[in-house]
CSV table of C-alpha atoms in Angstrom, one decimal:
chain,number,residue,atom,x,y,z
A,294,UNK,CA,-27.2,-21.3,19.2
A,295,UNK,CA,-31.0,-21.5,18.9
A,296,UNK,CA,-33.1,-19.7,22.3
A,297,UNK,CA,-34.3,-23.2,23.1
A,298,UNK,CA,-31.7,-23.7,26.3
A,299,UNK,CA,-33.9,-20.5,27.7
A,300,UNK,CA,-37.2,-22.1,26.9
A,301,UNK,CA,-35.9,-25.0,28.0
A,302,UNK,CA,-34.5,-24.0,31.8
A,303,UNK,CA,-37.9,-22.1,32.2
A,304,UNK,CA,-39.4,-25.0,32.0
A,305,UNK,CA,-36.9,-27.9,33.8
A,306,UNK,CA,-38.7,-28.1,37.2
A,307,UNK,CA,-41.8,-27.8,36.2
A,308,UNK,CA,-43.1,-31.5,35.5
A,309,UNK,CA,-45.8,-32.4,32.7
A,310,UNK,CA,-46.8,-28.9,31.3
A,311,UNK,CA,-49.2,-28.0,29.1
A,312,UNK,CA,-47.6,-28.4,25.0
A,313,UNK,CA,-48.2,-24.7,24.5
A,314,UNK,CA,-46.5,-23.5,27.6
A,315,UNK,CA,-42.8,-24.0,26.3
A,316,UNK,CA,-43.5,-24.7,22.6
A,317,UNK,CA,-45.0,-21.7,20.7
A,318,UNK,CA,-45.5,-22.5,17.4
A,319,UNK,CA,-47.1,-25.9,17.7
A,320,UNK,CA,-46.4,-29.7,19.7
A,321,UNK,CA,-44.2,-31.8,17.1
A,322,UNK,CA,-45.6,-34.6,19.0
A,323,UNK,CA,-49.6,-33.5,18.7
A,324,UNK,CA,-51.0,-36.2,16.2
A,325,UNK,CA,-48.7,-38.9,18.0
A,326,UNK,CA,-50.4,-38.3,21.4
A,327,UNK,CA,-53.6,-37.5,19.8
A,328,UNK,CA,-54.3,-41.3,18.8
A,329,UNK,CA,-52.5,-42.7,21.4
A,330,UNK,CA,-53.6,-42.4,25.4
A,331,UNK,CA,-50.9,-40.9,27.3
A,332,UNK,CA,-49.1,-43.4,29.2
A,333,UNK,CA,-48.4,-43.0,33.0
A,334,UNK,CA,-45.3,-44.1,33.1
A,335,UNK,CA,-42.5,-44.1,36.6
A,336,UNK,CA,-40.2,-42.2,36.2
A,337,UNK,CA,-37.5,-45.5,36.4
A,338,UNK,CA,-39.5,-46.6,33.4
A,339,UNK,CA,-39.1,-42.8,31.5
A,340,UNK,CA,-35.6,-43.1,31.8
A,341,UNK,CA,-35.2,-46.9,30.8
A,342,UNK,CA,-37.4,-46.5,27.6
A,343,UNK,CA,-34.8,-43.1,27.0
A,344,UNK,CA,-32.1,-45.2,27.2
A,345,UNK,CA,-33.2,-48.2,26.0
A,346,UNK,CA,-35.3,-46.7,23.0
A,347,UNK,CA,-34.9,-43.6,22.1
A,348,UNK,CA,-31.3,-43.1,22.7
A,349,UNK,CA,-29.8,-46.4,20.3
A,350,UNK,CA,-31.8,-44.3,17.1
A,351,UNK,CA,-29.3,-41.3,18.0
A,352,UNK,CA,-26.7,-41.6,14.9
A,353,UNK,CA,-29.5,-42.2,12.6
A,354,UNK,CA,-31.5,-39.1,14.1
A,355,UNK,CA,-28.1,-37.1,13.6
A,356,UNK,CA,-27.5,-37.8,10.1
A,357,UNK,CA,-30.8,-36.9,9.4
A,358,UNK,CA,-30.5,-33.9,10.9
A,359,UNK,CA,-27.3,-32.7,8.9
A,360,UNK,CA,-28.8,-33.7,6.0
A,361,UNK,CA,-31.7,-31.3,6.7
A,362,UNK,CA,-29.8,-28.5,8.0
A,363,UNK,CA,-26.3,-29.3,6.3
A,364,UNK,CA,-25.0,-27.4,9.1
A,365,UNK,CA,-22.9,-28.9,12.1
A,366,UNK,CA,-24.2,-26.8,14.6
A,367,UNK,CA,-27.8,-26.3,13.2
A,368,UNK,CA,-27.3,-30.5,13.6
A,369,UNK,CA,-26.7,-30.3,16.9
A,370,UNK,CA,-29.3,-27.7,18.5
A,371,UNK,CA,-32.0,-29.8,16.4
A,372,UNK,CA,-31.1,-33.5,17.6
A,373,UNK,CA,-30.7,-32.0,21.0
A,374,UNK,CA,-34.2,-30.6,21.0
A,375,UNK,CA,-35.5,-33.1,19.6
A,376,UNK,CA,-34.8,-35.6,22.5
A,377,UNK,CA,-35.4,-32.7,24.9
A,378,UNK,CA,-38.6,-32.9,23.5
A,379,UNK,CA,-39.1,-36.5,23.2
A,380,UNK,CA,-38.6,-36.9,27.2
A,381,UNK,CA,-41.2,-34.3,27.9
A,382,UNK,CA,-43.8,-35.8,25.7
A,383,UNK,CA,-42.7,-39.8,26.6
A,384,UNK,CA,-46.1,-40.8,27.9
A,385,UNK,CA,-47.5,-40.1,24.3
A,386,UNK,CA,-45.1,-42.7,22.7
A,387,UNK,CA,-46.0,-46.1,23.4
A,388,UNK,CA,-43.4,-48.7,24.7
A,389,UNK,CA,-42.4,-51.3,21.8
A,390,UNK,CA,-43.6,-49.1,19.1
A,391,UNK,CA,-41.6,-47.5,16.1
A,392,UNK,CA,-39.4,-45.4,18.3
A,393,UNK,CA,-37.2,-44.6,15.5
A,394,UNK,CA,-40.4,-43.4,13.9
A,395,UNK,CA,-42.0,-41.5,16.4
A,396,UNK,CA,-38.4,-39.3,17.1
A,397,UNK,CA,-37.7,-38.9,12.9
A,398,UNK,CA,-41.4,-37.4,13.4
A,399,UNK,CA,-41.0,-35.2,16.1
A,400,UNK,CA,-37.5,-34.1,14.6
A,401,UNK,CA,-38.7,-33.7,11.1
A,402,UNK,CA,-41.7,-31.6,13.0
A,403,UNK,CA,-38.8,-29.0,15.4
A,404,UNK,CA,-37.2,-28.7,11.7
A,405,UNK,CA,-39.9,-27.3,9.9
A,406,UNK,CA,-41.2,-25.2,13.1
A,407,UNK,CA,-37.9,-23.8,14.7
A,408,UNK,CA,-35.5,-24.1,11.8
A,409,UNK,CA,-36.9,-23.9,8.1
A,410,UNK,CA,-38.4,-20.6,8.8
A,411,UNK,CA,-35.2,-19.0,10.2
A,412,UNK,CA,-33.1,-20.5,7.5
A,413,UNK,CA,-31.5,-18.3,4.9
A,414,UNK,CA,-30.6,-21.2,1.9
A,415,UNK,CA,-32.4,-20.7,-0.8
A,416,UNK,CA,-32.5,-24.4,-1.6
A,417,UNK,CA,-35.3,-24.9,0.9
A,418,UNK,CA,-38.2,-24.3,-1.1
A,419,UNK,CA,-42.0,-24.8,-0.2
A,420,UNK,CA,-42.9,-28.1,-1.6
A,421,UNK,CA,-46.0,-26.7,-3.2
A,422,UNK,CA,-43.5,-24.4,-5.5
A,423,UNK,CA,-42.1,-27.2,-6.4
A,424,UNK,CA,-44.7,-29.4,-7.0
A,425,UNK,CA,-46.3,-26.8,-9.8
A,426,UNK,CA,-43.0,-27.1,-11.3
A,427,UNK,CA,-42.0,-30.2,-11.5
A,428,UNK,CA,-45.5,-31.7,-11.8
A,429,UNK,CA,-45.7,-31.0,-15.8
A,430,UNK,CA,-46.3,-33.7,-18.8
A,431,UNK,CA,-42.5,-32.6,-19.5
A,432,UNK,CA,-41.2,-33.8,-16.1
A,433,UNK,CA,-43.2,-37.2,-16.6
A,434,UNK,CA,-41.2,-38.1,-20.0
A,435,UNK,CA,-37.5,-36.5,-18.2
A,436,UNK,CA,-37.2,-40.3,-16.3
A,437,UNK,CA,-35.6,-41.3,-19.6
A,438,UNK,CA,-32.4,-39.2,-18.2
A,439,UNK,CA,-29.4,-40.2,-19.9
A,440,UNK,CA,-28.0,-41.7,-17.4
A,441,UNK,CA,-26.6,-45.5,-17.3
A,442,UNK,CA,-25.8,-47.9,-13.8
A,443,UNK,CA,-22.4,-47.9,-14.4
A,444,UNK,CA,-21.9,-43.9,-15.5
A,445,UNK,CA,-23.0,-43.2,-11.6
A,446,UNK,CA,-21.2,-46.4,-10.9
A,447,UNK,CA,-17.9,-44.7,-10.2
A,448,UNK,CA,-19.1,-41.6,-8.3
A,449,UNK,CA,-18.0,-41.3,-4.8
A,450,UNK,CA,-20.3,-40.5,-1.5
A,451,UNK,CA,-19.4,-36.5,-1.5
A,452,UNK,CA,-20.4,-36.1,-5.1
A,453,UNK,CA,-24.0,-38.6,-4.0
A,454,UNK,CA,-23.9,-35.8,-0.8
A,455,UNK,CA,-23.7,-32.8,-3.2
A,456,UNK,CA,-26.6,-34.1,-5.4
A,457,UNK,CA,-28.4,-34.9,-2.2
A,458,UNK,CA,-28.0,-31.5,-0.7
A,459,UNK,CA,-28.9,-29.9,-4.2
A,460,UNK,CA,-32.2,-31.1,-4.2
A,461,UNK,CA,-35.3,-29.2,-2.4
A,462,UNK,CA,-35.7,-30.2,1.2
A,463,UNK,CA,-39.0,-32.2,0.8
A,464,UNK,CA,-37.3,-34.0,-2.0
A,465,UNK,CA,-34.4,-34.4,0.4
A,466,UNK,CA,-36.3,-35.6,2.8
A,467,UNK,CA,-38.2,-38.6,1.3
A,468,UNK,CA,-35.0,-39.8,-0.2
A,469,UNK,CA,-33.5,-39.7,3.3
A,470,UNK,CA,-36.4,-41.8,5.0
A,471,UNK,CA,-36.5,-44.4,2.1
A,472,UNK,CA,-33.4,-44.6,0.9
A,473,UNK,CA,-30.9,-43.9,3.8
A,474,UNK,CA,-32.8,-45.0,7.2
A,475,UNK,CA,-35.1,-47.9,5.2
A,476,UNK,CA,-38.6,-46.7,6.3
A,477,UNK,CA,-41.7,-47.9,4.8
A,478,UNK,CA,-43.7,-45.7,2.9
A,479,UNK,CA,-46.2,-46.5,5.9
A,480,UNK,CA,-43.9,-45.1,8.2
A,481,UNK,CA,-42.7,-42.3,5.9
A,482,UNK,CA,-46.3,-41.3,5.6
A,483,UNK,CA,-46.8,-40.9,9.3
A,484,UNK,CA,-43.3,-39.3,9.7
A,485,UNK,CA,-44.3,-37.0,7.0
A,486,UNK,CA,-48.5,-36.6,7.5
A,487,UNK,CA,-48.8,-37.0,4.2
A,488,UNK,CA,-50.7,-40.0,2.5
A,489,UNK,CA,-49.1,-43.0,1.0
A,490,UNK,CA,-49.6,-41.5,-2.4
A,491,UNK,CA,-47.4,-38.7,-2.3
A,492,UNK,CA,-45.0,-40.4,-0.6
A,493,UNK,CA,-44.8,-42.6,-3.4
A,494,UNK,CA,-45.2,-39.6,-6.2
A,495,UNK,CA,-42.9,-37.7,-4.2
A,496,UNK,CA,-40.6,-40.3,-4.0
A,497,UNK,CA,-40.3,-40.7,-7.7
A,498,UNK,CA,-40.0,-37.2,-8.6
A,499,UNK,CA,-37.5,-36.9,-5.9
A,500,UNK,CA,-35.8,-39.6,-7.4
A,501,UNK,CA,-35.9,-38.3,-11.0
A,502,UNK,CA,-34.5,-34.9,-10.1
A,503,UNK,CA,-31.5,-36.7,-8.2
A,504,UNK,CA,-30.6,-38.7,-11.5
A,505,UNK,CA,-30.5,-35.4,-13.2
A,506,UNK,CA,-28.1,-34.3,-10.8
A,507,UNK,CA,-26.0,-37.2,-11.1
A,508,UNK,CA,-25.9,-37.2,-14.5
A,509,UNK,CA,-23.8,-33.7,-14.4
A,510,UNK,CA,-21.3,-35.2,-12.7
A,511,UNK,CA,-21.3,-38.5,-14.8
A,512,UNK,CA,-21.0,-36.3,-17.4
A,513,UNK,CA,-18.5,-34.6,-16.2
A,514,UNK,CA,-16.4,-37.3,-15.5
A,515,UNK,CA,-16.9,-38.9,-18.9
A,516,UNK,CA,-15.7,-35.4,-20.4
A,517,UNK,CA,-12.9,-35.8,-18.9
A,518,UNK,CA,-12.1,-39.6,-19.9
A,519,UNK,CA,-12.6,-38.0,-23.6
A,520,UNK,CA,-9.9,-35.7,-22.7
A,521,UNK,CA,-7.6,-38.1,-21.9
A,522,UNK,CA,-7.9,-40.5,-24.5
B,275,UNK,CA,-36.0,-58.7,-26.2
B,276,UNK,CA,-37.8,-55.3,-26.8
B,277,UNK,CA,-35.7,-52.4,-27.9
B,278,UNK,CA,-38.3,-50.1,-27.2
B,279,UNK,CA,-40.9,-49.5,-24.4
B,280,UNK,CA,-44.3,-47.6,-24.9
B,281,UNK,CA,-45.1,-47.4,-21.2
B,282,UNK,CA,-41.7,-46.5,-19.9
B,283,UNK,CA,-43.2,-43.9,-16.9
B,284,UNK,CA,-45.5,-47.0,-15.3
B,285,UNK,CA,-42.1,-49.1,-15.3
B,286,UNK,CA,-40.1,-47.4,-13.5
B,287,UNK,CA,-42.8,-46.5,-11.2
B,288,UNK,CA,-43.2,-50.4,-10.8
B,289,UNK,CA,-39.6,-50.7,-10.7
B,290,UNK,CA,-38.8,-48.5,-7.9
B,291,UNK,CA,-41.9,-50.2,-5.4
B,292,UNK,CA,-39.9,-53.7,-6.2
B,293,UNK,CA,-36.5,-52.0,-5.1
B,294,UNK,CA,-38.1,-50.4,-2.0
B,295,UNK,CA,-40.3,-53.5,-1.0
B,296,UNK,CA,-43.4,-52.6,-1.4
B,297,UNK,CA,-44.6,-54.0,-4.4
B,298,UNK,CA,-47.7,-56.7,-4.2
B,299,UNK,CA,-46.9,-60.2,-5.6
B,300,UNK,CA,-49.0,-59.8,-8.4
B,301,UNK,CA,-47.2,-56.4,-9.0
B,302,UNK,CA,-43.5,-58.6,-8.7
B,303,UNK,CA,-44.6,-61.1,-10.9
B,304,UNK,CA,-45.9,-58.4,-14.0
B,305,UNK,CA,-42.5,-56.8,-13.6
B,306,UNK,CA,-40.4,-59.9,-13.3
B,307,UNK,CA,-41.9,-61.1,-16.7
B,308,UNK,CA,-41.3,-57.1,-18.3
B,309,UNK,CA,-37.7,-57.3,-17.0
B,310,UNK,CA,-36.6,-60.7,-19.3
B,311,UNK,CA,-37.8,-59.1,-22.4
B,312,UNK,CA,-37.8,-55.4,-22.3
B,313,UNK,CA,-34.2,-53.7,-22.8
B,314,UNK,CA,-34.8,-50.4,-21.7
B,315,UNK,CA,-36.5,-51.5,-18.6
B,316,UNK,CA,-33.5,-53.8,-17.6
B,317,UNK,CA,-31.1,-50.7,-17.9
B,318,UNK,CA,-33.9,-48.4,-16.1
B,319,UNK,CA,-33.9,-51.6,-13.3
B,320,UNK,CA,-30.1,-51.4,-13.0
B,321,UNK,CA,-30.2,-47.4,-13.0
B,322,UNK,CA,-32.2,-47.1,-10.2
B,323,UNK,CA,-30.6,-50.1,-8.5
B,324,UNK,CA,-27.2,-48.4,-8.6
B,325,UNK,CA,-28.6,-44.9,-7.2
B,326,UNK,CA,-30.0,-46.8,-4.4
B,327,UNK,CA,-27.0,-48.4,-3.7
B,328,UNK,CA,-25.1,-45.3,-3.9
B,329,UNK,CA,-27.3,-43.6,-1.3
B,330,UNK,CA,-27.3,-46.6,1.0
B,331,UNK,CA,-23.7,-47.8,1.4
B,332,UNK,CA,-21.6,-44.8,-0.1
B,333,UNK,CA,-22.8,-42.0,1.7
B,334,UNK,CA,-21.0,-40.7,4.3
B,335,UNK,CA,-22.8,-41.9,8.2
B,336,UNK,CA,-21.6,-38.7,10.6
B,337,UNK,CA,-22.0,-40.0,14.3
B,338,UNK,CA,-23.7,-37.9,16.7
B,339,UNK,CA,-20.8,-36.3,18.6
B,340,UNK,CA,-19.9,-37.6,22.2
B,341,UNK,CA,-20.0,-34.2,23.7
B,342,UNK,CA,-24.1,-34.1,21.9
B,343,UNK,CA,-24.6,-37.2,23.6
B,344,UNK,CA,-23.1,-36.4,27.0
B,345,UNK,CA,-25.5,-32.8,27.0
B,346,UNK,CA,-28.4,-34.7,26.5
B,347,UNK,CA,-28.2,-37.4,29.0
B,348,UNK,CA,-27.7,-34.7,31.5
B,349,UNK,CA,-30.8,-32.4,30.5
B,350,UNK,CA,-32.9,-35.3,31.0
B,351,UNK,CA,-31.2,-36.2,34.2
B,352,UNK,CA,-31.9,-32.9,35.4
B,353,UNK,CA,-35.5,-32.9,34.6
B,354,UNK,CA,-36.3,-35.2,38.0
């Protein structure tokens, strides 16, 4: 378990507190209440936007999480703080907006602040790194992957999971958004802070690298129909 | 029908802003006129239509666990 429970019953009684008070690295929800006036909500009405609002977006906000941390437990400290940290902050979000935007931000925000840095997997790499590398003449002319619809046809969701998780978490990540939970690339941009453009370039080299690493297994399995035959 | 396609790269990226939605009309309708006579951007169209698919319907969906749920909904009860 994470030291948030601490953080958090330090801070239970205390009413609206000041961002840096209980979160030391930096507000997830800064930029949101930044261009939006905070909202002085009852707090009958905190509660039913909670429920109403927040709360529906949970299974999404929970995949989303494992697919960031691919850890059950990691999973669960993050949505929890997450919606912990949604409450405190609800008179930044703005009733009938994107909810499910505004929490995929703040989450996406806890993971990189709280979680990223005390990760050990290798896999999550600075996107920057990966940018340099992947950002080549070479890795413009690699779409051409040898890789048909119905070779990645027949591949099943854990071997779409593996090639998923394989992938760098900023790559993972804009998959995830588009992909999986449907957002814009409006919305992923202000998920992400990021302009539309990267999303978009991001996207596509996200995309690229996941063909490659569906094409191993494609491969893999049409090795084995050879074998057969 | 083309066998072969000198701006392959620009395709696809064309190709993926139909599949997500957010290509503009004049984008749709320079594409929809590539895809009835270009081969390889048919089976690039279909490619990337597949992966989408597999991401969106065959992945796995974990629920957030009851217990999660149940923790949460009494933090934020105790915050009053």
């Amino acid at each position: 378990m994470s030291d948030t429970p601490t953080r958090d019953d330090r801070n239970r009684s205390d009413g609206p507190a000041e961002p840096d008070q209980f979160l030391p690295d930096s507000d997830p929800t800064e930029q949101v209440s930044a261009d939006t006036p905070a909202r002085g909500y009852s707090d009958a009405q905190k509660y039913q936007i909670f429920n109403k609002e927040f709360m529906p977006h949970i299974d999404s906000m929970y995949n989303f999480a494992f697919r960031l941390t691919t850890d059950e437990d990691d999973a669960n400290d993050l949505v929890q703080d997450t919606y912990l940290k949604a409450f405190r902050f609800i008179s930044s979000f703005e009733q009938g907006t994107n909810a499910k935007a505004w929490l995929f931000r703040i989450l996406k925000n806890s993971f990189i602040n709280d979680y990223r840095k005390k990760s050990k997997e290798p896999a999550k790499v600075d996107y920057q790194d990966v940018e340099t590398t992947y950002n080549s003449e070479d890795a413009e002319s690699e779409h051409t992957v040898d890789l048909r619809a119905e070779s990645v046809s027949d591949l099943i969701g854990d071997e779409v999971a593996t090639a998923l998780n394989s992938l760098p978490v900023d790559f993972r990540t804009v998959i995830i958004l588009c992909d999986i939970e449907g957002f814009t690339y409006e919305e992923m941009a202000k998920i992400l802070d990021i302009p539309i453009g990267t999303v978009r370039s991001r996207l596509h080299r996200a995309r690229n690298l996941l063909k490659e690493k569906l094409r191993d297994y494609a491969s893999s399995m049409g090795y084995k129909e050879e074998n057969e035959e | 029908m083309k066998e072969h396609c000198n701006h392959s790269a620009d395709c696809l990226k064309m190709i993926q802003l139909i599949l997500d939605g957010e290509a503009t009309d004049q984008q749709l309708v320079r594409v929809k006129a590539n895809l009835e006579s270009c081969r390889p951007c048919i089976e690039m169209y279909q490619l990337e239509k597949e992966v989408k698919e597999l991401l969106t319907k065959r992945m796995e969906k974990r629920c957030c666990p009851e217990q999660l749920v149940a923790t949460i909904k009494s933090r934020i009860l105790s915050f009053s």
